[in-house]
PDB file of C-alpha atoms in Angstrom:
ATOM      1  CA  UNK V  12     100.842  79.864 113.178  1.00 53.00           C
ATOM      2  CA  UNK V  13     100.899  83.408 112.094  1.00 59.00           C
ATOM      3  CA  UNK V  14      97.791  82.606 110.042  1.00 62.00           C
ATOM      4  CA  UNK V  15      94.935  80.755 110.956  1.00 77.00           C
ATOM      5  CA  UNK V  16      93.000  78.008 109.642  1.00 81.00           C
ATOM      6  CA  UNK V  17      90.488  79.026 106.775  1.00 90.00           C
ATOM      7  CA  UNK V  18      87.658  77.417 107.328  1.00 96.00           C
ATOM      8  CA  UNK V  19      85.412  78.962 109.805  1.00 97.00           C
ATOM      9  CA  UNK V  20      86.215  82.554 107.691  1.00 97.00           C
ATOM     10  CA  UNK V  21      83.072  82.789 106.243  1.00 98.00           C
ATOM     11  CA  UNK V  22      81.080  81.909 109.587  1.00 98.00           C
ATOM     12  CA  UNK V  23      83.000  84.780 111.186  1.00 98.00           C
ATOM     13  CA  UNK V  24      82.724  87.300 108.925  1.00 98.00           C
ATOM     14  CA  UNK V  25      78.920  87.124 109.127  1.00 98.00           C
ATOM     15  CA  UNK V  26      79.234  87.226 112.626  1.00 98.00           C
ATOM     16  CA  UNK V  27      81.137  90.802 112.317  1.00 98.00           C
ATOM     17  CA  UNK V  28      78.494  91.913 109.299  1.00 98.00           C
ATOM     18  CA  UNK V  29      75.659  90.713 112.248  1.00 98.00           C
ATOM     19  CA  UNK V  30      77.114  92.649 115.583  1.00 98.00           C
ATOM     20  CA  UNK V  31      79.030  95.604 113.972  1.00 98.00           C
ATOM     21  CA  UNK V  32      81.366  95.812 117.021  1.00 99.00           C
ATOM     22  CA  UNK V  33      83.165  99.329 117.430  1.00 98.00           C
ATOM     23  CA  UNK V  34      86.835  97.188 119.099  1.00 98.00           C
ATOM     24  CA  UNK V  35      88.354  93.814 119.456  1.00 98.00           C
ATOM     25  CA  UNK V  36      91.120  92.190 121.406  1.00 98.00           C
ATOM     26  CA  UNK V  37      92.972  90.170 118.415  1.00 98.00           C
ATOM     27  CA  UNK V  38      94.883  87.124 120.645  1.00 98.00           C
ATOM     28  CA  UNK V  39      97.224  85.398 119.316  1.00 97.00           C
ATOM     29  CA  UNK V  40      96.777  87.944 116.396  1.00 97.00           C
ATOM     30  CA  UNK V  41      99.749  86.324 114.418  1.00 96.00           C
ATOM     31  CA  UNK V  42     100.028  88.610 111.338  1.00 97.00           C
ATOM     32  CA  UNK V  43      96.786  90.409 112.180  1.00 97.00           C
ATOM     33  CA  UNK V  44      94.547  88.459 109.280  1.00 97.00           C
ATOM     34  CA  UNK V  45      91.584  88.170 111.521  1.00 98.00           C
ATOM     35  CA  UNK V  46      91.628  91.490 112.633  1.00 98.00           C
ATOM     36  CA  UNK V  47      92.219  93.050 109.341  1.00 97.00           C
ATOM     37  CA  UNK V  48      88.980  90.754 107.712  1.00 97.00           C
ATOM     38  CA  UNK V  49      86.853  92.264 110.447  1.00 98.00           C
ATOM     39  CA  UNK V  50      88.062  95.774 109.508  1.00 98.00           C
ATOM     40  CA  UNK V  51      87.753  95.539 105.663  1.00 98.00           C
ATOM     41  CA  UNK V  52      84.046  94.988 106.592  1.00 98.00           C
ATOM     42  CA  UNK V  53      83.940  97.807 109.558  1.00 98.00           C
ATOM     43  CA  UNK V  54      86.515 100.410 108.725  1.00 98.00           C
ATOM     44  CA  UNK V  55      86.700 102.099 111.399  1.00 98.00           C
ATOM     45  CA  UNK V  56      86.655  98.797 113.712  1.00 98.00           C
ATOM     46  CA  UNK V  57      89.088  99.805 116.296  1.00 98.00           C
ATOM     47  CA  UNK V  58      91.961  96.960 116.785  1.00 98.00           C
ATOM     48  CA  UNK V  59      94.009  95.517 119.867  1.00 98.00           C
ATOM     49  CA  UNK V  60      96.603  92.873 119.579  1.00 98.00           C
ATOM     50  CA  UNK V  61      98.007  90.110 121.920  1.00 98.00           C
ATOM     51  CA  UNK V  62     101.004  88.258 119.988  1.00 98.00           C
ATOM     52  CA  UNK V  63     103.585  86.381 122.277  1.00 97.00           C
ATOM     53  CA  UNK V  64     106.462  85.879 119.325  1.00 97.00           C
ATOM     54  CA  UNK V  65     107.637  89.533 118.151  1.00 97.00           C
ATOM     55  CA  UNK V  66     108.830  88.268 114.357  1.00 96.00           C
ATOM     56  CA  UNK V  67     105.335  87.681 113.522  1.00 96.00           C
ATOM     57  CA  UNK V  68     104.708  91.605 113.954  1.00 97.00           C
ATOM     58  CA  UNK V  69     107.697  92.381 112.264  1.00 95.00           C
ATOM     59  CA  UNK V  70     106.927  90.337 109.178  1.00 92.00           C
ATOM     60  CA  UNK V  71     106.630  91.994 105.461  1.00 92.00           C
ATOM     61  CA  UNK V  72     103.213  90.411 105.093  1.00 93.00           C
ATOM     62  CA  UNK V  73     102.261  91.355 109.123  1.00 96.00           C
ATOM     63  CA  UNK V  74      99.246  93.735 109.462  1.00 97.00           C
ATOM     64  CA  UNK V  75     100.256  94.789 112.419  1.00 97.00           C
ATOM     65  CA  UNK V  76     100.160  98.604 111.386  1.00 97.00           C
ATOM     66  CA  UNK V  77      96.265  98.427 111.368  1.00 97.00           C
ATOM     67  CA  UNK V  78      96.489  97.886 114.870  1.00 98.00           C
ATOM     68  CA  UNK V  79      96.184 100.517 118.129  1.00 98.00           C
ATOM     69  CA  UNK V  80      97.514  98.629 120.670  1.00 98.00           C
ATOM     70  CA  UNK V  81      99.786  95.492 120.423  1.00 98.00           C
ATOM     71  CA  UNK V  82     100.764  93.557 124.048  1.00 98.00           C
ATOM     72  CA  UNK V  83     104.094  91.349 123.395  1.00 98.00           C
ATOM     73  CA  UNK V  84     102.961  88.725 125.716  1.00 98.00           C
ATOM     74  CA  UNK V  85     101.662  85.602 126.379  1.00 98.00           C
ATOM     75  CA  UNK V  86      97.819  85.709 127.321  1.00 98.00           C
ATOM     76  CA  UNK V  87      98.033  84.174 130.307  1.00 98.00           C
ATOM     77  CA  UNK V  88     100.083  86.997 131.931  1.00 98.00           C
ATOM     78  CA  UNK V  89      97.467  89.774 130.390  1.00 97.00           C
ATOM     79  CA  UNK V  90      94.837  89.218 132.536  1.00 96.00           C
ATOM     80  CA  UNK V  91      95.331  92.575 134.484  1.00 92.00           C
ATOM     81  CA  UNK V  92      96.427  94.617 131.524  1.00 97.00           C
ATOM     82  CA  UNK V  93      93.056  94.098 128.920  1.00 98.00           C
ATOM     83  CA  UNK V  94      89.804  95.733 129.527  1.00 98.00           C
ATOM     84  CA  UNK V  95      86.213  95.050 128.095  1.00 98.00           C
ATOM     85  CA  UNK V  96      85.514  95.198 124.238  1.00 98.00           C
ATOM     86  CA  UNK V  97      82.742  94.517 121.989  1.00 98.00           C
ATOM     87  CA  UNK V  98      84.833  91.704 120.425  1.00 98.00           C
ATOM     88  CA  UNK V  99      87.194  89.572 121.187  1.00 99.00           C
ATOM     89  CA  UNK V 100      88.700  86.949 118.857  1.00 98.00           C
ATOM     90  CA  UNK V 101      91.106  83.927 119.655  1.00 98.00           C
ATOM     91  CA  UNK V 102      91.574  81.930 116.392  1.00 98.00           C
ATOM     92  CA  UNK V 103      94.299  79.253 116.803  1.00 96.00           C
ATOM     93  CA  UNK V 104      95.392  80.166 120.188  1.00 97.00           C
ATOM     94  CA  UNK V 105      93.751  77.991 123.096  1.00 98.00           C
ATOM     95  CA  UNK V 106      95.282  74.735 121.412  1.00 98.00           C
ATOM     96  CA  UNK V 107      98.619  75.754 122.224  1.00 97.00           C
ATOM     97  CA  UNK V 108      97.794  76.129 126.166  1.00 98.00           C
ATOM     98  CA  UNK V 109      97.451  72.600 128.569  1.00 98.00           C
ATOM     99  CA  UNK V 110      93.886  72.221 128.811  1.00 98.00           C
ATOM    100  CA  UNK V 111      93.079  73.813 132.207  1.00 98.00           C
ATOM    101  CA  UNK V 112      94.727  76.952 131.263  1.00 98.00           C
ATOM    102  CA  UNK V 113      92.837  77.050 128.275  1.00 98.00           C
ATOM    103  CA  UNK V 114      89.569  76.918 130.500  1.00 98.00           C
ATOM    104  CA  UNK V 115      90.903  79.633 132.499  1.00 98.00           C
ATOM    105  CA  UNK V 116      92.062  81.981 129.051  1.00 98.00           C
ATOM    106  CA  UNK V 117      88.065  81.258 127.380  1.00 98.00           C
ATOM    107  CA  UNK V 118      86.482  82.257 131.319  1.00 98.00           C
ATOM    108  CA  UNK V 119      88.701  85.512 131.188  1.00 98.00           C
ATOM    109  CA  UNK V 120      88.146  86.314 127.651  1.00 98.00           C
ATOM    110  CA  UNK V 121      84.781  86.008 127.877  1.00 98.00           C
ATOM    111  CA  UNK V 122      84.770  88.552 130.846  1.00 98.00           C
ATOM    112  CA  UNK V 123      85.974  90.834 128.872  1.00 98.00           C
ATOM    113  CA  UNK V 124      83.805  90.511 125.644  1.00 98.00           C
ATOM    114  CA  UNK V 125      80.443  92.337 125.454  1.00 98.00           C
ATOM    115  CA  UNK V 126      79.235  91.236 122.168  1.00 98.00           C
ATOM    116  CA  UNK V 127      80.815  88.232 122.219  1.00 98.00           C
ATOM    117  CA  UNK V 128      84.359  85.413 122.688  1.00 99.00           C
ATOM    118  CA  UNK V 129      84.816  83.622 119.207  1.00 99.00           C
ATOM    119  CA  UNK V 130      87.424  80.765 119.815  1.00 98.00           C
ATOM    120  CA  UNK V 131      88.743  79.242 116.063  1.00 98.00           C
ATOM    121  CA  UNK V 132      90.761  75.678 117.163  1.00 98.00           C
ATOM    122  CA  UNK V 133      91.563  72.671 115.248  1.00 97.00           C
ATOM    123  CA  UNK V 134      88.485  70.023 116.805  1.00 97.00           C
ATOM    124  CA  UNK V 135      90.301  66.684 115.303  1.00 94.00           C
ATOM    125  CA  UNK V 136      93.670  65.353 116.219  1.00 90.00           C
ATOM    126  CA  UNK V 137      95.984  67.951 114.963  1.00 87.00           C
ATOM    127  CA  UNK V 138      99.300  67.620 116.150  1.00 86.00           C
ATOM    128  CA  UNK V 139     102.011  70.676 115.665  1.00 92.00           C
ATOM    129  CA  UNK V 140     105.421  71.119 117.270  1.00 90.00           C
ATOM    130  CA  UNK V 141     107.752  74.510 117.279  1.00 91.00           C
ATOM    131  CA  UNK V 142     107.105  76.015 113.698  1.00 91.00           C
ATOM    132  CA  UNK V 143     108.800  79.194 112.618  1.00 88.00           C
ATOM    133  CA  UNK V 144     111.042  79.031 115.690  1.00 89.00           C
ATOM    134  CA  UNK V 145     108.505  79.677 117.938  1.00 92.00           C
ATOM    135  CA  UNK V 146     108.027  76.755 120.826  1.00 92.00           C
ATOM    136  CA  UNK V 147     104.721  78.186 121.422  1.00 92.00           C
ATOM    137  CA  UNK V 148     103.299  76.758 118.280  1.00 92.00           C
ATOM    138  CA  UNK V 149     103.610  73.450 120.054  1.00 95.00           C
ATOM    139  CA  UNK V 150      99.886  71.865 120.406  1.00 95.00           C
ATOM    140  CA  UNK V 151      99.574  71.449 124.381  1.00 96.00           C
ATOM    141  CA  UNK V 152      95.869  70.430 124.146  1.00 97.00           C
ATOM    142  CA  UNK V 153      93.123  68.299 121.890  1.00 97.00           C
ATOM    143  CA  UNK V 154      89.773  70.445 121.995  1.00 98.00           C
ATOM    144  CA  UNK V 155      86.435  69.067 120.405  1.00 98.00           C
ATOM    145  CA  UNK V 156      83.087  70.310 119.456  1.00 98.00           C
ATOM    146  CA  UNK V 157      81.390  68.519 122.543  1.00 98.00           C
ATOM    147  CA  UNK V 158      84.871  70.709 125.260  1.00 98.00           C
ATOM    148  CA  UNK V 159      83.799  74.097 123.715  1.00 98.00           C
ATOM    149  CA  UNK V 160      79.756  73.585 123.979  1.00 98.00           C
ATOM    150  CA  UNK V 161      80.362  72.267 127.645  1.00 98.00           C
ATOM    151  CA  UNK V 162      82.519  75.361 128.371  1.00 98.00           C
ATOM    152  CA  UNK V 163      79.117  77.074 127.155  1.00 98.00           C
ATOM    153  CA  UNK V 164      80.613  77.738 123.894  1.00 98.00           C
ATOM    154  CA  UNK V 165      77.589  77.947 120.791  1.00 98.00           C
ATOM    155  CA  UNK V 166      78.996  75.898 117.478  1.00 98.00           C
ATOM    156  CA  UNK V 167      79.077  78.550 114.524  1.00 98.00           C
ATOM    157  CA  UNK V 168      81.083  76.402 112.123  1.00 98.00           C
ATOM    158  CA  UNK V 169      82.343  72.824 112.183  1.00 98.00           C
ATOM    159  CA  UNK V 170      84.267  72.044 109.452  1.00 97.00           C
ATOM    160  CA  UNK V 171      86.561  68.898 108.925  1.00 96.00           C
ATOM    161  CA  UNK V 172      89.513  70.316 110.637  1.00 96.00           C
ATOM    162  CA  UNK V 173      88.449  73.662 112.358  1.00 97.00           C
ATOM    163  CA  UNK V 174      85.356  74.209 114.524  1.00 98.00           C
ATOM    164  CA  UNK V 175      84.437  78.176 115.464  1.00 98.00           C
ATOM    165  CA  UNK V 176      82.623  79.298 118.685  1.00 98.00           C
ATOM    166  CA  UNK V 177      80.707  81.640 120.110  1.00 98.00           C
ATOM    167  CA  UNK V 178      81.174  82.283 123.873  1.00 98.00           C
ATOM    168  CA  UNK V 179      79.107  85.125 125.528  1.00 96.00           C
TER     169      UNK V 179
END
């Protein structure tokens, strides 16, 4: 969706107050809500996009102005176009990929994070078809808490939908 689930919010803005990270990768970035919370707290945080579905960016309530760089794309065909950050964020993205391409996405992200990969994803049964027009809202995969920590993934928030993790 073009917004994310709510819950792990307050477990990843202490996570930006704790690492102060000069630039992020935003994918999936939707209307840009995740990067613009990490930028209210670091003003100058500098802020890169990935969104596959253009009318998201377009949107009156998008935030996609606050951003340097936006790739249309889908992630998987990105991985020779992004380069290292402090941060990089995927909140409600890996869900929508089959499961081993969602392995593969988290390995690459996490190549390219310095401070830190934070993954947001729905870690109950949570199934979503097209929404907006968009066929990639379609849930391709079922993650849960036990998937992320054996992809090496540290549980920051678990919450009775969402689950948050930290992947360095």
């Amino acid at each position: 969706m073009p917004v994310s689930c709510h819950e792990p919010y307050e477990a990843y803005k202490k996570w930006v107050v704790r690492h102060q990270p000069r630039d992020c990768w935003d994918i999936g970035m939707g209307y840009g809500n995740i990067g613009m919370m990490a930028q209210h707290i670091i003003p100058e945080l500098e802020l890169n996009g990935v969104e596959v579905f253009v009318p998201y960016l377009i949107d009156i309530q998008s935030h996609a102005k606050r951003y340097k760089r936006i790739l249309v794309s889908d992630i998987r065909d990105c991985f020779d176009k992004l380069w290292q950050v402090d941060m990089v964020v995927a909140f409600d993205v890996i869900e929508h990929l089959p499961k081993a391409d969602g392995v593969v996405v988290i390995d690459y992200l996490k190549s390219i994070a310095k401070m830190g990969l934070l993954v947001a994803l729905p870690i109950v049964n949570y199934p979503q078809g097209p929404m907006y027009g968009n066929e990639a809202e379609r849930h391709l995969a079922q993650w849960t808490v036990e998937d992320m920590e054996e992809l090496g993934g540290k549980t920051l928030f678990k919450g009775k939908v969402c689950g948050l993790f930290e992947f360095k």
